[in-house]
PDB file of C-alpha atoms and ligand atoms in Angstrom:
ATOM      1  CA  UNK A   1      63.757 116.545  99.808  1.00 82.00           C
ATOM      2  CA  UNK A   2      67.004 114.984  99.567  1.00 88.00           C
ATOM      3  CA  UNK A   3      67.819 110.943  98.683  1.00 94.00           C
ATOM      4  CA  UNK A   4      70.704 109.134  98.700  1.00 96.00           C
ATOM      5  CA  UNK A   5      71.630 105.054  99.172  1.00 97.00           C
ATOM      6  CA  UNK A   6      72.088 103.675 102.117  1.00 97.00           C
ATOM      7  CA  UNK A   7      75.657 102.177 102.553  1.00 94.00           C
ATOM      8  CA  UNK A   8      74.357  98.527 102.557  1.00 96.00           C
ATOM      9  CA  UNK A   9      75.133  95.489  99.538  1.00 96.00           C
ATOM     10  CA  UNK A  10      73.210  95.940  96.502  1.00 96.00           C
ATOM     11  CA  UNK A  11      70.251  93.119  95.889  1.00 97.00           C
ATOM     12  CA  UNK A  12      69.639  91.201  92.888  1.00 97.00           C
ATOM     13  CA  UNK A  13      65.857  91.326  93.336  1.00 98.00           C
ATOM     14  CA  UNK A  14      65.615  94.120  96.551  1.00 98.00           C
ATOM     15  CA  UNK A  15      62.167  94.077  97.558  1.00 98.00           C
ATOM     16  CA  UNK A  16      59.864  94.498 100.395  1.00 97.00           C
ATOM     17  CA  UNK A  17      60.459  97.572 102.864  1.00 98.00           C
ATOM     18  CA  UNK A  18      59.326  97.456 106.104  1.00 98.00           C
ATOM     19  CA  UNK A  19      59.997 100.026 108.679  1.00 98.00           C
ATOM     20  CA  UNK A  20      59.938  98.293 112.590  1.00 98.00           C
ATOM     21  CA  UNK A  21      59.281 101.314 115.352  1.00 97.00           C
ATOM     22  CA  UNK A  22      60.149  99.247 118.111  1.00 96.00           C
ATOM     23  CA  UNK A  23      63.692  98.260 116.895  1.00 96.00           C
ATOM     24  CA  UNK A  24      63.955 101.331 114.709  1.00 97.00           C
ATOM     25  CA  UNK A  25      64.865  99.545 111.767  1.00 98.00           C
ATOM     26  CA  UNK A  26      64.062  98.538 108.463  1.00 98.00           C
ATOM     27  CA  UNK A  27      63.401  95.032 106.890  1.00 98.00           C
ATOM     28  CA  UNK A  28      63.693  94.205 103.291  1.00 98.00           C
ATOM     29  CA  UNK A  29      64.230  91.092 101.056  1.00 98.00           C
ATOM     30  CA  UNK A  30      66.158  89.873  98.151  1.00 98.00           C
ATOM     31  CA  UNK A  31      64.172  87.204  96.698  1.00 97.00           C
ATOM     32  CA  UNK A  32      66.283  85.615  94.423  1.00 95.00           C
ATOM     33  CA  UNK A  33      69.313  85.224  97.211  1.00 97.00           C
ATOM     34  CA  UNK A  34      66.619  84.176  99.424  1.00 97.00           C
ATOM     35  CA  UNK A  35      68.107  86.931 101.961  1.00 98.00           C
ATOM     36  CA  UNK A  36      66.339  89.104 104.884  1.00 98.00           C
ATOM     37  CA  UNK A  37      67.991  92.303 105.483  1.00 98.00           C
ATOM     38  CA  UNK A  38      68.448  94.591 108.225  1.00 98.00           C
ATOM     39  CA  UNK A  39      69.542  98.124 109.103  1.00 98.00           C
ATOM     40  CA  UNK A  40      69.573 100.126 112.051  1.00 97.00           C
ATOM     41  CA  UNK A  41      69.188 103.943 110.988  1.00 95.00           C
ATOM     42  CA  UNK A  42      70.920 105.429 114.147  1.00 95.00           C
ATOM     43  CA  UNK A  43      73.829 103.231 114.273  1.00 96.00           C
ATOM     44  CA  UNK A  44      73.866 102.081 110.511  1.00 96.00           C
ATOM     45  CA  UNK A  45      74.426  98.146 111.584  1.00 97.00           C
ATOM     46  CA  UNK A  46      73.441  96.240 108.628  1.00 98.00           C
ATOM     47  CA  UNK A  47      72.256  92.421 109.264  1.00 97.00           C
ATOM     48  CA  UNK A  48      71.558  90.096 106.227  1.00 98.00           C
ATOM     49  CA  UNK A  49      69.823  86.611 107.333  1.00 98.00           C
ATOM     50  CA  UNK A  50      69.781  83.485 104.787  1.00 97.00           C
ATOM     51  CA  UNK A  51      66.802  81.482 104.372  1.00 97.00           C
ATOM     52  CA  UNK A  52      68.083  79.020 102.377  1.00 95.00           C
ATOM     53  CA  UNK A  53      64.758  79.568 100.107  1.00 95.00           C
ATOM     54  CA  UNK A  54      63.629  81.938  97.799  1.00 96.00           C
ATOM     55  CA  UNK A  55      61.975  84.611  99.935  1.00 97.00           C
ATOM     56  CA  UNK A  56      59.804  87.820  98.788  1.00 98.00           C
ATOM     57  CA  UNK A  57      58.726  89.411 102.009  1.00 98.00           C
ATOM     58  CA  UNK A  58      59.541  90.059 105.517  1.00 98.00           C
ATOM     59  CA  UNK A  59      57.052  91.393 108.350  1.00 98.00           C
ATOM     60  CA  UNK A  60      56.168  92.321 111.710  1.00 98.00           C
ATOM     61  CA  UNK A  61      54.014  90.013 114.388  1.00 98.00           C
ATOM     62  CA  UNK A  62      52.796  91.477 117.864  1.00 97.00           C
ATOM     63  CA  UNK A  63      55.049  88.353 119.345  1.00 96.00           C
ATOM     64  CA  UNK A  64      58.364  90.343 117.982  1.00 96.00           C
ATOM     65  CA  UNK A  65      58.813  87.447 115.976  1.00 97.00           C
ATOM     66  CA  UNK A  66      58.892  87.921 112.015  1.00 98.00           C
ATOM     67  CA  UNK A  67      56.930  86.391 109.027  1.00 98.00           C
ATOM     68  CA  UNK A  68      58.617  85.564 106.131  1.00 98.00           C
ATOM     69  CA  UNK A  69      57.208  84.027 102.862  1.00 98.00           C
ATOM     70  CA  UNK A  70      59.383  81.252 101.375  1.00 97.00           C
ATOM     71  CA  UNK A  71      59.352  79.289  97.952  1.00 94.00           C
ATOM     72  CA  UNK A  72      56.770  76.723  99.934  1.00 89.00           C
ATOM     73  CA  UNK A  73      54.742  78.927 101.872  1.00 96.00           C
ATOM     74  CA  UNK A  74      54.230  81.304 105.675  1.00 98.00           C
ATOM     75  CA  UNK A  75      56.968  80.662 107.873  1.00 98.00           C
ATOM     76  CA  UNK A  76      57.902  82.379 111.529  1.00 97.00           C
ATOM     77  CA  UNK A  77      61.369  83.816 111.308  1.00 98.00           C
ATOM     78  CA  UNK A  78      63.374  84.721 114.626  1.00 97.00           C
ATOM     79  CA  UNK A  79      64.462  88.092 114.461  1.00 95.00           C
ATOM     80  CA  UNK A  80      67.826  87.469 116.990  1.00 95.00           C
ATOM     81  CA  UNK A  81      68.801  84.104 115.099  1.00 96.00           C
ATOM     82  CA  UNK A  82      67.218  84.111 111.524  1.00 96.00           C
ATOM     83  CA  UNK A  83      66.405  80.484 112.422  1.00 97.00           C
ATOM     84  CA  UNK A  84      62.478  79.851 110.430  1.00 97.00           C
ATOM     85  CA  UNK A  85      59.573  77.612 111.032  1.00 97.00           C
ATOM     86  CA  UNK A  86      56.826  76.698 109.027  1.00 96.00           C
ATOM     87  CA  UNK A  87      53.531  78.168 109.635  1.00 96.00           C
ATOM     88  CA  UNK A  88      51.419  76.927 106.421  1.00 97.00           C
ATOM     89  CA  UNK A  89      52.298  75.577 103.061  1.00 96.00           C
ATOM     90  CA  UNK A  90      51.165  76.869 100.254  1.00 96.00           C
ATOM     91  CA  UNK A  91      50.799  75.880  96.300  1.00 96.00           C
ATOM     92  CA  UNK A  92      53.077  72.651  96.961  1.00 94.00           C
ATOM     93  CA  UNK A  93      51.609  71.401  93.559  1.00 95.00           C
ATOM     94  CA  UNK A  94      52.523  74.229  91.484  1.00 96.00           C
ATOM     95  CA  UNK A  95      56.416  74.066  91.750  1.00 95.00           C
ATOM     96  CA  UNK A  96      57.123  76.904  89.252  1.00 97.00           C
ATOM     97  CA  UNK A  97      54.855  79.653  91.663  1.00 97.00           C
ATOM     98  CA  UNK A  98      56.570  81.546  94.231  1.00 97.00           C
ATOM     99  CA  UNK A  99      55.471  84.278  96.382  1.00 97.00           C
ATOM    100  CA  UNK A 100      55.582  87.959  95.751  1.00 97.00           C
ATOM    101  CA  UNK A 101      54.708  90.637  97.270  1.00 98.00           C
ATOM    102  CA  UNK A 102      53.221  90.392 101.440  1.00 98.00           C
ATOM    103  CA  UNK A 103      51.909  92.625 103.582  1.00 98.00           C
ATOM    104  CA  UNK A 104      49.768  92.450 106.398  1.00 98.00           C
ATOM    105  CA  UNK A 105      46.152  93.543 106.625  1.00 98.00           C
ATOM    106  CA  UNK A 106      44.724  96.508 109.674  1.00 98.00           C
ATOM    107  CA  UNK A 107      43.150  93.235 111.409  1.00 98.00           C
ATOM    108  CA  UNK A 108      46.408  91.482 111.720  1.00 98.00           C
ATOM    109  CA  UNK A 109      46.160  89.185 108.494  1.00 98.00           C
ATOM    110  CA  UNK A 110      49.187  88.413 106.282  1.00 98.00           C
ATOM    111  CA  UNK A 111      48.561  89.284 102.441  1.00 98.00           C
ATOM    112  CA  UNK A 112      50.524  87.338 100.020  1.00 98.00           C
ATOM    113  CA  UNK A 113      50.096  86.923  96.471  1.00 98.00           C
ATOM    114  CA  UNK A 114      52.209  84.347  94.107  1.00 98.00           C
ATOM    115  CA  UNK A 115      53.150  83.970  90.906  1.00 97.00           C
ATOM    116  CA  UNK A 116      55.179  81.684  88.432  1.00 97.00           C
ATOM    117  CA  UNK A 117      58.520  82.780  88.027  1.00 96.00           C
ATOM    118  CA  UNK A 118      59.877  80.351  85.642  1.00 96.00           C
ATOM    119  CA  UNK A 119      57.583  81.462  82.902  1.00 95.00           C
ATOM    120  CA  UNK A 120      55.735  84.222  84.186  1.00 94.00           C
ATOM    121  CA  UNK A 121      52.585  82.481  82.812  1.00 96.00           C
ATOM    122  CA  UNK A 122      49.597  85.001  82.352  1.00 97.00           C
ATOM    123  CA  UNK A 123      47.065  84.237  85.050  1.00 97.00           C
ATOM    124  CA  UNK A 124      48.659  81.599  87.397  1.00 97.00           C
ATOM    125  CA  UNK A 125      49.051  83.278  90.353  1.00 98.00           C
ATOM    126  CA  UNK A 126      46.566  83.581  93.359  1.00 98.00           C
ATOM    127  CA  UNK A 127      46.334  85.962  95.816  1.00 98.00           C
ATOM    128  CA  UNK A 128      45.817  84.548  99.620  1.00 98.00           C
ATOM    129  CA  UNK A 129      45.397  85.820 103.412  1.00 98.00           C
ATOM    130  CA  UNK A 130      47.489  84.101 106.388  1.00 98.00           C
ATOM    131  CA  UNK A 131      44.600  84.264 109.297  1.00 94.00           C
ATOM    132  CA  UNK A 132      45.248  84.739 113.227  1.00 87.00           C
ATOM    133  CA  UNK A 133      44.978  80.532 113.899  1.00 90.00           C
ATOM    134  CA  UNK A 134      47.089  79.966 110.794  1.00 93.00           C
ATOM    135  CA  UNK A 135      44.382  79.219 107.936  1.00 96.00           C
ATOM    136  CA  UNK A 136      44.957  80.367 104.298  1.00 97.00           C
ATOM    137  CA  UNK A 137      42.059  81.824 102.357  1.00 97.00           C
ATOM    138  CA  UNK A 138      42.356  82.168  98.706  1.00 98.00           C
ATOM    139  CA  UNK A 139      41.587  85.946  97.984  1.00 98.00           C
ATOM    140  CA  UNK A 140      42.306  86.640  94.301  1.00 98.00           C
ATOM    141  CA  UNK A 141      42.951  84.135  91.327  1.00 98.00           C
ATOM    142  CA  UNK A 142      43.936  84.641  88.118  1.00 98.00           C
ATOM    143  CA  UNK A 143      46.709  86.975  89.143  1.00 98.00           C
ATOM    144  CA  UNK A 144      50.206  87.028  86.858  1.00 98.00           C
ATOM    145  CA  UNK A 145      52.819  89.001  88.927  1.00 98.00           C
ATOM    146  CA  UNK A 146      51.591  89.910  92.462  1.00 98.00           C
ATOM    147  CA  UNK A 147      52.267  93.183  93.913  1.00 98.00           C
ATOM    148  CA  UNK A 148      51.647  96.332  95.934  1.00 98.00           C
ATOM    149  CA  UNK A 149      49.014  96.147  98.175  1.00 98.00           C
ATOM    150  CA  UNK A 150      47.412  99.109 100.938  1.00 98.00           C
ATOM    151  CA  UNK A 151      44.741  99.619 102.932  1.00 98.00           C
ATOM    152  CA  UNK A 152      43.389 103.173 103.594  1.00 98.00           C
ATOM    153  CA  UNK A 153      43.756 105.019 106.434  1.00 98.00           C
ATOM    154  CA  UNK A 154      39.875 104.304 107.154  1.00 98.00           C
ATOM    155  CA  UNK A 155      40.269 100.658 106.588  1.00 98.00           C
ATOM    156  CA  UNK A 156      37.497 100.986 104.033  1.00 98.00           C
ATOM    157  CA  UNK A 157      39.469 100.471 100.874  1.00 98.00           C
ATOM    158  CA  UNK A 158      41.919  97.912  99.631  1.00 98.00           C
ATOM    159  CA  UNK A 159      44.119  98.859  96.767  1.00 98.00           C
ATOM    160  CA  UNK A 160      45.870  95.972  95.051  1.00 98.00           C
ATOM    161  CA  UNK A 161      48.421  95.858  92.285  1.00 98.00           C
ATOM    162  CA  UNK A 162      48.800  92.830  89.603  1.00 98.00           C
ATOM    163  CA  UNK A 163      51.712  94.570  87.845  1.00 98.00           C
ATOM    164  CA  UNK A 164      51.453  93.622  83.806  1.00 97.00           C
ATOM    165  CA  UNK A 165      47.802  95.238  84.022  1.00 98.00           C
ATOM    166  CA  UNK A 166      49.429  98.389  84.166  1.00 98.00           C
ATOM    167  CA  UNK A 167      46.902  99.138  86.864  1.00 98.00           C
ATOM    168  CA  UNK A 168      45.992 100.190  90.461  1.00 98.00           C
ATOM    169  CA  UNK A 169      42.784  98.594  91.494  1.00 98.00           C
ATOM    170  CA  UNK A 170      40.615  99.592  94.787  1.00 98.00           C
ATOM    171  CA  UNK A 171      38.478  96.646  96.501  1.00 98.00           C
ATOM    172  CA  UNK A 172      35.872  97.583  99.384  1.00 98.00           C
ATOM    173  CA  UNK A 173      37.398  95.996 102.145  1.00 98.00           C
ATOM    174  CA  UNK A 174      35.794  94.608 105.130  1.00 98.00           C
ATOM    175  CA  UNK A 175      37.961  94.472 107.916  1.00 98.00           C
ATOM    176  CA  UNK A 176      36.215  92.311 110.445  1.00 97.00           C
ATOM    177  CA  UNK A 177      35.928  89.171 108.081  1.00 97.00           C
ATOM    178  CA  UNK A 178      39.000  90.345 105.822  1.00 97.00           C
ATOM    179  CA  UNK A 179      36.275  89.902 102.687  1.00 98.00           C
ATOM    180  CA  UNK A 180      37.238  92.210  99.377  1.00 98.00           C
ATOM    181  CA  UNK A 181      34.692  92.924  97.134  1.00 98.00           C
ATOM    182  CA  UNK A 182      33.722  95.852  93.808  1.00 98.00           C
ATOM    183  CA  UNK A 183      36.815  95.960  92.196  1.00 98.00           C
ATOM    184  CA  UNK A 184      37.685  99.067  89.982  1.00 98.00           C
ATOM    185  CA  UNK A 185      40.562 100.485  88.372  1.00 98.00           C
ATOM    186  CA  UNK A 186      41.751 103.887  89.425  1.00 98.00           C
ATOM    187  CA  UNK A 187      45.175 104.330  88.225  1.00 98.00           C
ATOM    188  CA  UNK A 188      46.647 103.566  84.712  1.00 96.00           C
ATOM    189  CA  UNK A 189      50.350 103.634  84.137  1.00 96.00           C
ATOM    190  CA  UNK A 190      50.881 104.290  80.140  1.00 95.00           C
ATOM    191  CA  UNK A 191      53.258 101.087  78.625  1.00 92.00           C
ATOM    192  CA  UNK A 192      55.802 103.897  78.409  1.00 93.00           C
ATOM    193  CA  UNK A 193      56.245 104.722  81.547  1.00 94.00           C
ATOM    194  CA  UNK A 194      56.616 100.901  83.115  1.00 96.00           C
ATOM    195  CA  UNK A 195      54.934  99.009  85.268  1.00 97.00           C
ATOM    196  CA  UNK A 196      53.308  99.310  88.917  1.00 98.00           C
ATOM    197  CA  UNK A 197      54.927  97.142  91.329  1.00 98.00           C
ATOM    198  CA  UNK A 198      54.969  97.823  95.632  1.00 98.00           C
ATOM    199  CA  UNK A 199      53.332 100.477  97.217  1.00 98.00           C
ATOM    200  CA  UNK A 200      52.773 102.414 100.349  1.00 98.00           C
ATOM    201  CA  UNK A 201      49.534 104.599 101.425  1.00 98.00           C
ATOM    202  CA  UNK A 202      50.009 107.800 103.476  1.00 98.00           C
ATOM    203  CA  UNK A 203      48.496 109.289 106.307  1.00 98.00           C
ATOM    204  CA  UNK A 204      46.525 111.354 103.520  1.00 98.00           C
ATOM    205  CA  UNK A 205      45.403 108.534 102.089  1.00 98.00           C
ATOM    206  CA  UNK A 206      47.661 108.997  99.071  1.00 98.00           C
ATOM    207  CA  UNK A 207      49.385 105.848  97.063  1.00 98.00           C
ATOM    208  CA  UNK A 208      52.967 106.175  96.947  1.00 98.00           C
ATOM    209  CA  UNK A 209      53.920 103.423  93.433  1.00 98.00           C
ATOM    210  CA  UNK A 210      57.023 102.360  92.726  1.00 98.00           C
ATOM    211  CA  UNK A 211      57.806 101.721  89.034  1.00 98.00           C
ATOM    212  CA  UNK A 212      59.433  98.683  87.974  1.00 98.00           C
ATOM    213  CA  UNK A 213      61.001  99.990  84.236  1.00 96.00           C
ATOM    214  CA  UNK A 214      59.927 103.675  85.449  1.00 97.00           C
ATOM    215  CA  UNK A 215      62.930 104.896  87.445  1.00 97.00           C
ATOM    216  CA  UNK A 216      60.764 106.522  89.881  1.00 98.00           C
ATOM    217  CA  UNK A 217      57.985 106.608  92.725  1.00 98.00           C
ATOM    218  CA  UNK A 218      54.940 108.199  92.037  1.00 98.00           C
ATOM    219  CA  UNK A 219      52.466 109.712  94.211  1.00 98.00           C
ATOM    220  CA  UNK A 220      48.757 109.616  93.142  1.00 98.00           C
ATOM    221  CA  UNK A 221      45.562 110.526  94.204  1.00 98.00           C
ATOM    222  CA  UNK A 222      43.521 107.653  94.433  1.00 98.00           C
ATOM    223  CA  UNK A 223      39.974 109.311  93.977  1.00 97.00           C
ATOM    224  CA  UNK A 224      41.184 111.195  90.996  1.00 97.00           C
ATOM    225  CA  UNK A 225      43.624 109.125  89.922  1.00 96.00           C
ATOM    226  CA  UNK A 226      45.788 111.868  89.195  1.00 97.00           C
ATOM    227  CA  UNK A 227      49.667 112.195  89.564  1.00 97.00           C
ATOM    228  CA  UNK A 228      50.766 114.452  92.496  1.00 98.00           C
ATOM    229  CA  UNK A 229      53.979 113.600  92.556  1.00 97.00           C
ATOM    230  CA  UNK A 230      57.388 111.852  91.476  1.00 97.00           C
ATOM    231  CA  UNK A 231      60.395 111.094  92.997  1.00 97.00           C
ATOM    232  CA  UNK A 232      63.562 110.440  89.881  1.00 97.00           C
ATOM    233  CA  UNK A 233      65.530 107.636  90.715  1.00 97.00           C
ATOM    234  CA  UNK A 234      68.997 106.616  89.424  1.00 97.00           C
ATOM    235  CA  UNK A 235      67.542 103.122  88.810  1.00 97.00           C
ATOM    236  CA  UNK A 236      65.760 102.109  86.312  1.00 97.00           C
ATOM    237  CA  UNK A 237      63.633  99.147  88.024  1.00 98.00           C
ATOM    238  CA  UNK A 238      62.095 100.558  91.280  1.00 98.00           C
ATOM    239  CA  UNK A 239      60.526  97.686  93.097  1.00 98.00           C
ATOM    240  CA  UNK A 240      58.886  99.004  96.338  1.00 98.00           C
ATOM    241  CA  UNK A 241      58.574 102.072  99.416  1.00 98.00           C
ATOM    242  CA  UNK A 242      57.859 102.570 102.536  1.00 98.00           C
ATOM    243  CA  UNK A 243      57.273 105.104 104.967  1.00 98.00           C
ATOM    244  CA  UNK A 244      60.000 104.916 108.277  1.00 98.00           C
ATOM    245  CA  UNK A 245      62.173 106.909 111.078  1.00 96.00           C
ATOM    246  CA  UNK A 246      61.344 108.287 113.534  1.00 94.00           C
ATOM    247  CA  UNK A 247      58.230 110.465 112.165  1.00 96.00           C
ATOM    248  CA  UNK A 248      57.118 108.402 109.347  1.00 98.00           C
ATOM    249  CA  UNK A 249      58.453 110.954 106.835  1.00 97.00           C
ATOM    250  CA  UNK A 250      61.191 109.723 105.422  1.00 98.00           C
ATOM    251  CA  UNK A 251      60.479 107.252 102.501  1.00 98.00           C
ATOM    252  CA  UNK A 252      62.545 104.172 102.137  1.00 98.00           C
ATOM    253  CA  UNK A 253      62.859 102.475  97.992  1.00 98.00           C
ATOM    254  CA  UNK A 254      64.046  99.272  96.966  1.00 98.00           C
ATOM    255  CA  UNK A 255      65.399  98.784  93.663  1.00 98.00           C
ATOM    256  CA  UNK A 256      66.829  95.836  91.950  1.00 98.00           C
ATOM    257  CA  UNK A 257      69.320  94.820  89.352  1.00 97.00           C
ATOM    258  CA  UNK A 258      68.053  91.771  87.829  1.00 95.00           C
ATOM    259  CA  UNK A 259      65.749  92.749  84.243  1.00 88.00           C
ATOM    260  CA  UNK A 260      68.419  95.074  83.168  1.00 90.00           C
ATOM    261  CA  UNK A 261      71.244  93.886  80.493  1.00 92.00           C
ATOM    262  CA  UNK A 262      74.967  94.029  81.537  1.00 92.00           C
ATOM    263  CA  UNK A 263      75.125  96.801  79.506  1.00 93.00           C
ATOM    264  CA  UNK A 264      72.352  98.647  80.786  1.00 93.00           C
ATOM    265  CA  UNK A 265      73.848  98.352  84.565  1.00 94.00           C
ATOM    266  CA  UNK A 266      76.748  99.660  83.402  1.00 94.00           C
ATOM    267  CA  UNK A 267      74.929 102.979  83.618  1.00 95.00           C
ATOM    268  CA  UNK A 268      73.282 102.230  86.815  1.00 96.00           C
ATOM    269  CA  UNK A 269      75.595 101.410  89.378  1.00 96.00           C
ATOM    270  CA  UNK A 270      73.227 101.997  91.971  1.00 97.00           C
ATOM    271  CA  UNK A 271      71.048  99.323  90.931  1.00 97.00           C
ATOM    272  CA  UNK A 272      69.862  97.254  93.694  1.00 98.00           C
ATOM    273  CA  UNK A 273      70.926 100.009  96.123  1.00 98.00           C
ATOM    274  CA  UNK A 274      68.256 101.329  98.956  1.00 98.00           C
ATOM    275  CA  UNK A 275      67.427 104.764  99.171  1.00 98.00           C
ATOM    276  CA  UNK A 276      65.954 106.993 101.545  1.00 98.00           C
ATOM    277  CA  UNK A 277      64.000 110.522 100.545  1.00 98.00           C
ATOM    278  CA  UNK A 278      64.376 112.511 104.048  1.00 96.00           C
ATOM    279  CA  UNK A 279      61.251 114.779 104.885  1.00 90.00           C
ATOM    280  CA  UNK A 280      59.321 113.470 101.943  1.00 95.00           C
ATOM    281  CA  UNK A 281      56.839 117.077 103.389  1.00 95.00           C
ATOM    282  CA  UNK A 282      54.435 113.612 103.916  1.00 98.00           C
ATOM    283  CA  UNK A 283      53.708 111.122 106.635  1.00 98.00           C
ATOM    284  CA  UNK A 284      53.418 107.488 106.435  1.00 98.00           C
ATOM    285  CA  UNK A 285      51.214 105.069 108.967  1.00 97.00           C
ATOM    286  CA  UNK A 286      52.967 102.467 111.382  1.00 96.00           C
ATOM    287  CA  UNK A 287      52.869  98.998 110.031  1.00 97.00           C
ATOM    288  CA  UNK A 288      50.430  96.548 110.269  1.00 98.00           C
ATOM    289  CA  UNK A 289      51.463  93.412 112.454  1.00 98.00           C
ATOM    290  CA  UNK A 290      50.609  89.912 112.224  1.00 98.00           C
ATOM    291  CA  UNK A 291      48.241  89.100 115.183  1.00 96.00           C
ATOM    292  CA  UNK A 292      49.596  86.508 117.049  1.00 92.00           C
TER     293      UNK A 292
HETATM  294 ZN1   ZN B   1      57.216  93.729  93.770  1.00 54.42          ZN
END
C-alpha cells in the first residue's frame, strides 16, 4: 500500500471525504474557512467553492445537485456554480452549535449531527436526519462533538461516533422509517491513543476510524471489536476517510491543522494535507445519495 498527499492547499479544519462516481471526484470540506473542495483524480483539477458560512460536510443528491451543511442549517449547493440555497434551518436558537459531521443514510436521508464549538460544552449537541420532503427529525441528543457515522453493508446496523466518549457505538437501524434503536459500545479507543472522529465501512463490513490526536486510521472489526489494521500518518490529527477511484480501493484521509501548537506543526508540515492509500487490498461501497 502506498500513500502520499494530494497536491491540493492544506485545510485548517479538512474534513468530510466524499468520493462522486459519476464525476470521478472527490468532495471534502474545511469547516472553519467555510470552503467545499474539489479534485478530479485523472486530471488533478482542484476546485475550492466559498460558502460564506462555516460548513462541515458536503454530499451527493440523485438530482446531481450537492448538500451542504452550513452554520444555520441543510442547504442545496450547485455543483457548476457553488451558488447555495436553503433547504431547512436548524438550531437557530443555539448560536454557539454548528454542524459536524453528515452523511447520508442507504434510504436517501441526510445525517447530521451538531455541536457547540465555542465551548465545546459536554452534551449540547443533537444528532438529526434531513428527510426526502425536507423535514428534520431529531435522532440523538445529548451529543458533545458529532462524528463518524456508517451503515452496514446489510443496512441492519448503524454505527455512530460522539468523539470525547472514546467510543464506537452500533444502533439497530431500520431503514424503511430511518428509526435507531439498542445502542451498544463496540469499540474503545484508550485516552492514549486519541480520539475517534469520521469513518468509513467496507464492503466487508469493516470500520475504517480516523483518529483525531492518533496519527492514523484504524481498521476494526466491529463484532469483535478488535484492531485489524492501521494506516501511520504524518499528521497528528486525522479527521476522516473514505473509500474512492475507480474500484473503491483506494482510501482517501483528511487531516487538519487546527488543535496543534505552532510548534507542534512545525514538525508536521503535512498537516491539513489529503492523502490517498492506493490498493488499500480492501473495497469500499458507493455513496449514499440524498433522495431527491
Ligand atoms: Zn469529524
Amino acid at each position: 500500500m502506498e500513500c502520499f498527499n494530494l497536491r491540493v492547499p492544506a485545510c485548517e479544519l479538512g474534513e468530510g471525504p466524499v468520493w462522486d462516481p459519476e464525476r470521478q471526484c472527490l468532495w471534502w470540506v474545511d469547516i472553519n474557512q467555510g470552503a467545499v473542495h474539489q479534485y478530479h483524480i485523472t486530471s488533478e483539477i482542484h476546485r475550492e467553492i466559498k460558502t460564506g458560512s462555516l460548513c462541515s460536510a458536503v454530499l451527493l443528491c440523485d438530482s446531481g445537485k450537492l448538500i451542504v451543511t452550513l452554520k444555520d442549517g441543510f442547504a442545496y449547493m450547485d455543483a457548476a456554480t457553488g451558488s447555495t440555497a436553503c433547504l431547512a434551518k436548524i438550531e437557530e436558537d443555539l448560536p454557539e452549535n454548528r454542524f459536524n459531521d453528515a452523511k447520508c443514510d442507504p434510504a436517501g436521508r441526510v445525517w447530521a449531527g451538531t455541536m457547540n464549538y465555542c465551548s465545546g460544552q459536554p452534551g449540547a449537541g443533537n444528532l438529526y436526519a434531513l428527510e426526502a420532503e425536507h423535514t428534520v427529525v431529531k435522532k440523538l441528543t445529548d451529543i458533545t462533538c458529532s462524528n463518524g457515522m456508517a451503515w452496514s453493508p446489510d443496512h441492519q446496523l448503524f454505527y455512530y461516533i460522539d468523539s470525547p466518549t472514546r467510543e464506537v457505538t452500533a444502533f439497530s437501524y431500520d431503514k424503511a422509517t430511518g428509526t435507531i434503536s439498542n445502542k451498544r459500545t463496540i469499540i474503545q479507543i484508550p485516552e492514549t491513543q486519541g480520539m475517534p472522529d469520521g469513518m468509513t465501512i467496507d464492503d466487508e463490513g469493516m470500520l475504517w476510524v480516523a483518529v483525531w490526536g492518533g496519527s492514523s486510521v484504524i481498521r476494526y472489526d466491529p463484532f469483535s471489536g478488535k484492531c485489524l489494521s492501521k494506516i501511520q500518518l504524518p499528521v497528528v490529527n486525522v479527521t476522516s476517510c473514505t473509500f474512492g477511484g475507480e474500484n473503491l480501493e483506494d482510501l482517501y484521509i483528511t487531516t487538519a491543522m487546527t488543535g496543534q501548537s505552532d510548534e507542534a506543526l512545525k514538525e508536521q508540515p503535512l498537516a491539513g494535507q489529503v492523502f490517498v492509500c492506493k490498493n488499500t487490498g480492501c473495497k469500499g461501497l458507493p455513496p449514499h445519495k440524498f433522495r431527491d
